[in-house]
Short mmCIF file of C-alpha atoms in Angstrom, two decimals:
data_model
loop_
_atom_site.label_atom_id
_atom_site.label_comp_id
_atom_site.label_asym_id
_atom_site.label_seq_id
_atom_site.Cartn_x
_atom_site.Cartn_y
_atom_site.Cartn_z
CA MET A 2 -23.20 -3.92 5.57
CA ALA A 3 -25.89 -3.37 2.67
CA ASP A 4 -23.73 -2.53 0.18
CA ASN A 5 -21.03 -5.35 0.60
CA ASP A 6 -22.13 -6.64 -2.48
CA ASP A 7 -21.74 -2.99 -4.58
CA LEU A 8 -17.99 -4.56 -4.99
CA LEU A 9 -16.70 -7.63 -6.68
CA ASP A 10 -15.00 -10.15 -4.13
CA TYR A 11 -11.43 -10.76 -5.99
CA GLU A 12 -10.97 -13.35 -4.10
CA ASP A 13 -10.32 -16.38 -6.34
CA GLU A 14 -9.56 -20.00 -5.41
CA ASP A 15 -6.10 -21.18 -4.25
CA GLN A 16 -3.51 -22.73 -6.22
CA THR A 17 -1.13 -25.27 -5.03
CA GLU A 18 2.91 -24.90 -6.37
CA GLN A 19 5.71 -26.77 -5.11
CA VAL A 20 8.56 -24.82 -3.88
CA ALA A 21 12.30 -25.86 -3.72
CA ALA A 22 13.58 -24.76 -0.41
CA GLU A 23 17.48 -24.68 -0.13
CA PRO A 24 18.64 -24.65 3.76
CA ALA A 25 19.15 -21.10 5.32
CA GLU A 26 21.75 -19.93 7.40
CA GLN A 27 18.84 -18.48 10.46
CA PRO A 28 19.34 -14.64 10.99
CA LYS A 29 20.55 -12.48 13.60
CA LYS A 30 17.72 -11.44 15.58
CA ASP A 31 16.64 -8.64 17.65
CA VAL A 32 13.25 -9.30 20.41
CA LYS A 33 11.55 -6.03 21.10
CA GLY A 34 9.40 -6.92 23.34
CA THR A 35 7.60 -10.14 21.47
CA TYR A 36 8.44 -8.78 17.72
CA VAL A 37 11.35 -10.46 16.21
CA SER A 38 12.98 -8.46 13.50
CA ILE A 39 16.08 -8.46 11.65
CA HIS A 40 19.21 -5.94 11.71
CA SER A 41 18.82 -3.65 9.18
CA SER A 42 20.95 -0.74 8.54
CA GLY A 43 18.14 1.40 7.68
CA PHE A 44 15.64 2.42 4.62
CA ARG A 45 18.56 1.51 1.79
CA ASP A 46 17.54 -1.80 2.70
CA PHE A 47 14.79 -0.70 0.99
CA LEU A 48 17.13 -0.68 -2.21
CA LEU A 49 15.00 2.98 -2.55
CA LYS A 50 15.34 5.42 -5.22
CA PRO A 51 18.57 7.71 -4.27
CA GLU A 52 16.26 10.87 -4.47
CA ILE A 53 13.82 8.91 -1.90
CA LEU A 54 16.85 7.94 0.14
CA ARG A 55 18.13 11.86 -0.43
CA ALA A 56 14.63 12.99 0.99
CA ILE A 57 15.08 10.47 4.25
CA VAL A 58 17.82 11.85 4.83
CA ASP A 59 17.09 15.26 5.11
CA CYS A 60 13.88 14.66 7.57
CA GLY A 61 15.94 13.07 9.76
CA PHE A 62 14.91 9.36 9.52
CA GLU A 63 17.75 6.74 10.15
CA HIS A 64 15.95 3.98 10.60
CA PRO A 65 12.36 2.44 9.51
CA SER A 66 10.02 1.89 12.32
CA GLU A 67 7.76 -1.74 12.76
CA VAL A 68 5.14 -1.13 11.05
CA GLN A 69 7.40 0.55 8.26
CA HIS A 70 9.38 -3.38 8.37
CA GLU A 71 6.41 -4.78 8.05
CA CYS A 72 4.74 -3.79 5.34
CA ILE A 73 6.87 -1.61 2.70
CA PRO A 74 9.17 -4.74 1.20
CA GLN A 75 5.34 -5.72 -0.14
CA ALA A 76 4.37 -2.58 -0.86
CA VAL A 77 7.16 -1.77 -3.40
CA LEU A 78 5.72 -5.25 -5.07
CA GLY A 79 2.41 -3.57 -5.69
CA MET A 80 1.06 -6.29 -2.59
CA ASP A 81 -2.33 -5.26 -1.72
CA ILE A 82 -1.92 -3.96 2.04
CA LEU A 83 -4.55 -3.99 4.86
CA CYS A 84 -2.60 -2.12 7.35
CA GLN A 85 -3.36 -1.49 10.94
CA ALA A 86 -0.88 0.17 12.94
CA LYS A 87 -1.51 2.75 16.11
CA SER A 88 -0.77 6.18 15.44
CA GLY A 89 2.57 7.73 15.41
CA MET A 90 4.17 4.00 13.65
CA GLY A 91 4.89 5.44 10.33
CA LYS A 92 2.32 4.06 8.74
CA THR A 93 2.01 7.48 6.21
CA ALA A 94 5.21 6.98 5.16
CA VAL A 95 4.80 3.26 4.28
CA PHE A 96 2.43 4.20 1.56
CA VAL A 97 3.97 6.99 0.45
CA LEU A 98 7.02 6.12 -0.15
CA ALA A 99 5.91 2.55 -1.66
CA THR A 100 4.31 5.20 -4.86
CA LEU A 101 6.87 7.36 -4.72
CA GLN A 102 9.65 4.47 -5.23
CA GLN A 103 7.18 2.80 -8.31
CA LEU A 104 6.24 6.08 -9.49
CA GLU A 105 7.39 6.52 -13.60
CA PRO A 106 5.08 8.81 -14.80
CA THR A 107 5.02 8.60 -18.84
CA GLU A 108 2.31 11.13 -18.87
CA SER A 109 0.96 13.97 -17.51
CA VAL A 110 -2.08 11.88 -15.92
CA PRO A 111 -3.46 10.49 -12.35
CA TYR A 112 -1.04 7.34 -11.71
CA VAL A 113 -1.73 8.02 -7.08
CA LEU A 114 -4.83 8.19 -5.54
CA VAL A 115 -5.05 8.54 -1.95
CA MET A 116 -8.30 9.31 0.51
CA CYS A 117 -8.63 10.45 3.63
CA HIS A 118 -12.53 11.58 5.84
CA THR A 119 -11.09 15.13 6.47
CA ARG A 120 -9.22 17.84 4.83
CA GLU A 121 -6.48 18.27 7.84
CA LEU A 122 -5.47 14.78 6.74
CA ALA A 123 -5.48 15.54 3.11
CA PHE A 124 -3.10 18.47 3.57
CA GLN A 125 -1.15 16.19 5.79
CA ILE A 126 -0.94 13.53 3.76
CA SER A 127 0.18 16.09 0.49
CA LYS A 128 2.63 17.68 1.95
CA GLU A 129 4.99 13.95 2.91
CA TYR A 130 4.53 13.99 -0.44
CA GLU A 131 6.32 16.79 -1.56
CA ARG A 132 8.26 16.38 1.47
CA PHE A 133 9.81 12.57 0.04
CA SER A 134 9.92 13.87 -3.37
CA LYS A 135 11.54 17.20 -3.29
CA TYR A 136 14.39 15.81 -5.35
CA MET A 137 11.85 14.46 -7.79
CA PRO A 138 10.88 17.76 -9.65
CA SER A 139 8.79 15.75 -11.78
CA ILE A 140 6.24 14.44 -9.71
CA LYS A 141 3.10 16.85 -9.19
CA VAL A 142 1.07 16.54 -6.24
CA ALA A 143 -2.06 17.60 -5.80
CA VAL A 144 -4.56 18.02 -3.14
CA PHE A 145 -8.22 18.32 -3.29
CA PHE A 146 -11.24 18.80 -0.22
CA GLY A 147 -14.52 20.19 -0.07
CA GLY A 148 -15.22 23.65 1.90
CA LEU A 149 -13.83 25.23 -1.29
CA PRO A 150 -15.42 26.69 -4.88
CA ILE A 151 -14.62 23.53 -7.07
CA GLN A 152 -14.14 25.54 -9.77
CA LYS A 153 -9.95 26.29 -8.33
CA ASP A 154 -10.01 22.68 -8.15
CA GLU A 155 -10.68 22.43 -11.77
CA GLU A 156 -8.33 24.54 -12.53
CA VAL A 157 -6.09 22.81 -10.66
CA LEU A 158 -6.84 19.69 -12.88
CA LYS A 159 -6.28 21.56 -16.38
CA SER A 160 -3.22 23.64 -15.08
CA THR A 161 -0.83 20.91 -13.71
CA ASN A 162 -1.91 18.11 -14.76
CA PRO A 163 -0.82 16.21 -11.68
CA HIS A 164 0.51 12.27 -11.52
CA ILE A 165 -0.38 12.10 -7.10
CA ILE A 166 -3.84 13.51 -6.42
CA VAL A 167 -4.90 13.28 -2.22
CA GLY A 168 -8.47 14.42 -1.38
CA THR A 169 -11.79 13.41 0.18
CA PRO A 170 -13.73 10.99 -0.80
CA GLY A 171 -17.30 13.97 -1.96
CA ARG A 172 -14.51 16.39 -3.86
CA VAL A 173 -12.94 13.20 -5.69
CA LEU A 174 -16.44 12.06 -7.01
CA ALA A 175 -17.61 15.00 -7.33
CA LEU A 176 -14.41 16.42 -10.33
CA ILE A 177 -15.59 12.47 -11.50
CA ARG A 178 -18.91 12.96 -11.97
CA ASN A 179 -17.69 16.60 -13.52
CA LYS A 180 -15.70 14.76 -16.01
CA LYS A 181 -12.88 17.20 -14.37
CA LEU A 182 -11.01 14.03 -12.84
CA ASN A 183 -10.14 10.84 -14.91
CA LEU A 184 -8.48 7.58 -13.11
CA LYS A 185 -7.91 5.57 -16.65
CA HIS A 186 -4.56 5.29 -15.84
CA LEU A 187 -4.30 5.11 -11.80
CA LYS A 188 -2.09 2.27 -10.60
CA HIS A 189 -2.51 2.59 -6.71
CA PHE A 190 -5.23 3.46 -4.84
CA ILE A 191 -5.09 4.17 -1.02
CA LEU A 192 -6.99 4.75 1.49
CA ASP A 193 -5.62 6.17 4.64
CA GLU A 194 -8.17 5.48 8.13
CA CYS A 195 -9.98 3.38 6.29
CA ASP A 196 -12.29 2.73 8.99
CA LYS A 197 -13.23 6.24 9.26
CA MET A 198 -14.49 6.47 5.36
CA LEU A 199 -16.35 2.59 5.24
CA GLU A 200 -18.53 3.02 8.15
CA GLN A 201 -20.24 5.68 7.17
CA LEU A 202 -22.71 4.33 4.48
CA ASP A 203 -22.90 7.49 2.68
CA MET A 204 -18.89 7.89 2.47
CA ARG A 205 -18.46 4.23 1.67
CA ARG A 206 -20.85 4.67 -1.39
CA ASP A 207 -18.60 7.64 -2.41
CA VAL A 208 -15.86 5.33 -2.24
CA GLN A 209 -17.35 2.67 -4.57
CA GLU A 210 -18.36 4.77 -6.87
CA ILE A 211 -14.91 6.79 -7.13
CA PHE A 212 -13.53 2.46 -7.00
CA ARG A 213 -15.66 1.41 -10.22
CA ASN A 214 -14.14 4.83 -11.97
CA THR A 215 -10.53 3.10 -11.50
CA PRO A 216 -8.64 0.07 -13.78
CA HIS A 217 -9.15 -3.69 -12.21
CA GLY A 218 -5.81 -4.04 -12.68
CA LYS A 219 -4.47 -0.92 -9.78
CA GLN A 220 -2.35 -1.31 -6.01
CA VAL A 221 -4.45 -1.30 -3.11
CA MET A 222 -3.12 -0.36 0.26
CA MET A 223 -5.34 0.71 2.95
CA PHE A 224 -4.30 2.22 6.80
CA SER A 225 -6.05 2.45 9.76
CA ALA A 226 -5.15 2.52 13.76
CA THR A 227 -8.58 0.62 14.26
CA LEU A 228 -9.96 -2.28 11.92
CA SER A 229 -13.50 -3.96 13.70
CA LYS A 230 -14.57 -7.18 12.37
CA ASP A 231 -17.49 -5.75 10.89
CA ILE A 232 -14.88 -3.76 8.44
CA ARG A 233 -12.25 -5.91 7.47
CA PRO A 234 -14.38 -8.03 5.03
CA VAL A 235 -15.90 -4.64 3.52
CA CYS A 236 -11.77 -3.78 2.79
CA LYS A 237 -11.03 -6.77 1.73
CA LYS A 238 -14.00 -6.47 -1.25
CA PHE A 239 -11.53 -3.73 -2.34
CA MET A 240 -8.82 -6.18 -2.46
CA GLN A 241 -6.39 -9.08 -4.73
CA ASP A 242 -4.99 -11.59 -2.11
CA VAL A 243 -4.48 -9.06 0.22
CA ARG A 244 -1.87 -8.96 3.27
CA ARG A 245 -2.71 -8.09 6.70
CA THR A 246 -0.53 -6.72 9.09
CA SER A 247 -1.42 -6.17 12.74
CA ILE A 248 1.71 -4.07 14.97
CA SER A 249 0.82 -2.48 18.22
CA THR A 250 4.02 -1.54 20.17
CA SER A 251 4.19 -5.71 21.64
CA THR A 252 3.56 -7.14 19.18
CA SER A 253 3.43 -7.96 15.63
CA THR A 254 1.47 -10.10 12.87
CA THR A 255 0.70 -10.89 9.77
CA THR A 256 -1.39 -13.01 8.16
CA ARG A 257 -3.33 -14.30 5.30
CA THR A 258 -0.24 -15.48 3.14
CA PRO A 259 0.84 -18.70 4.74
CA THR A 260 4.52 -17.93 3.23
CA SER A 261 7.68 -16.40 4.43
CA VAL A 262 10.86 -16.81 3.39
CA VAL A 263 14.38 -14.84 3.89
CA VAL A 264 15.30 -13.78 0.37
CA ALA A 265 12.84 -14.50 -2.22
CA VAL A 266 12.79 -13.67 -5.55
CA VAL A 267 8.54 -13.16 -6.76
CA HIS A 268 7.32 -13.01 -9.63
CA LEU A 269 3.42 -11.03 -9.50
CA GLU A 270 1.03 -11.89 -12.21
CA ARG A 271 -1.64 -9.07 -12.20
CA TYR A 272 -3.21 -9.37 -15.16
CA ARG A 273 -0.90 -10.36 -18.15
CA ARG A 274 2.32 -8.51 -16.32
CA ARG A 275 5.01 -9.70 -14.38
CA ARG A 276 8.06 -7.90 -12.52
CA PRO A 277 10.29 -9.87 -10.57
CA ALA A 278 11.92 -8.33 -7.28
CA ARG A 279 13.45 -9.02 -4.74
CA PHE A 280 12.36 -8.50 -0.55
CA VAL A 281 13.39 -9.06 3.30
CA VAL A 282 10.73 -10.40 5.57
CA LYS A 283 10.40 -11.10 9.13
CA ARG A 284 10.05 -14.23 11.32
CA CYS A 285 11.62 -17.29 9.33
CA GLN A 286 12.35 -20.95 10.45
CA PRO A 287 14.63 -23.40 8.33
CA LEU A 288 13.36 -25.70 6.32
CA ASN A 289 15.54 -28.16 4.25
CA HIS A 290 12.74 -30.44 2.09
CA LEU A 291 10.10 -29.56 -0.03
CA GLN A 292 6.95 -27.23 0.67
CA THR A 293 3.73 -27.44 -0.52
CA VAL A 294 2.75 -23.37 -0.61
CA LYS A 295 -0.59 -22.05 -1.15
CA ILE A 296 -0.44 -19.13 -3.56
CA GLY A 297 -3.62 -16.94 -4.44
CA PRO A 298 -3.72 -15.77 -8.03
CA ARG A 299 -0.58 -14.07 -8.17
CA ARG A 300 2.53 -16.15 -8.46
CA ARG A 301 4.53 -16.16 -5.30
CA ARG A 302 7.57 -18.75 -6.38
CA ALA A 303 9.94 -18.41 -3.32
CA ILE A 304 13.58 -19.82 -3.31
CA GLY A 305 14.60 -19.37 0.29
CA THR A 306 13.07 -20.63 4.33
CA ILE A 307 9.82 -20.95 4.46
CA THR A 308 7.85 -21.36 7.12
#
C-alpha cells in the first residue's frame, strides 16, 4: 500500500445540521430472506429518460435487481458509490444507466470513463452502453485496450470524438501520455472489478495517474465482487463522502451515510454546483421529532423519515 498517499484524501470533517422530520407512513414491505425492499413497479421508479426506458424494455428487463434498487437512486444523483456484490447481480447496469441518465453532452469530448482489468470485460461493457443507448443516437461510445496498434485508437478518437470511453488502464494512460486523449471535461470516473486493478501495484499506479488527469469535481463509482479490508481504504482515497453498499444473495447493508429516508429532497453541493432531485431508499423507520444528522461536505437536507 505504498502508493496510498499519492492521492488526495477527500475525507473532510463532518458538519452537523438540524433536519425537520415529519411523520410518515411506514411503507409496505417485502422480505427476501433478511433483505427488506419497498414495492416497486420497475425501472420507471427511477425516473429515467424515456429513451433509456425504451431500451430497457427492448432488453426484456422488467424489475431492477437488489443491487440496482440500492445503488441507482444514489448514482443518478452524482453520488460517489463503492459497491460490492456477487457476479450476476446487475452491477454493470448500475453505472451504465446512471451515467446515461446524467449525460447531457454539449461538446464532442469524453464525459464518462470506465476502466476494467481485461480487454474482454472492456468489450462487454462497451456493448452494454451501446445496448442501453440505442435510442440516444447522439451518444458515441469507444473502447480501447492493448494488443492492437495504438494508432487505430488515436484515429478513432480523432474521427468519432466519443462521449463514453471504456478501456484498460494501460491503453488509456498511453493515449493520455501521447496527448491524444484529454479528460479535462470528464464527469464520471468508473472502475469495474476495481479490486483487480488496485491490488496490482503497476496497474494501480496507472489508475492513479489517469485519475490525476481528470477534474476534481467528478463522480467516482467503483464496483467489485470482492473487496478486501486492505483495498477498501485505497478505493476511498479516490472518493468524497462515499456511499458504500454490500449486497449478497441473502442480505444487504449500506454504510457510511447515517441517514435513511422515505422520500427526500437532496441538495448535492460539489464545488459551488447544486442540483435538487428526489430519490427513494430502503429500510426506513418513522421518527416524529427533530433529529440531528451528521453530513459530509456534500450537503444533504432530508425531509421525511430519518433513522
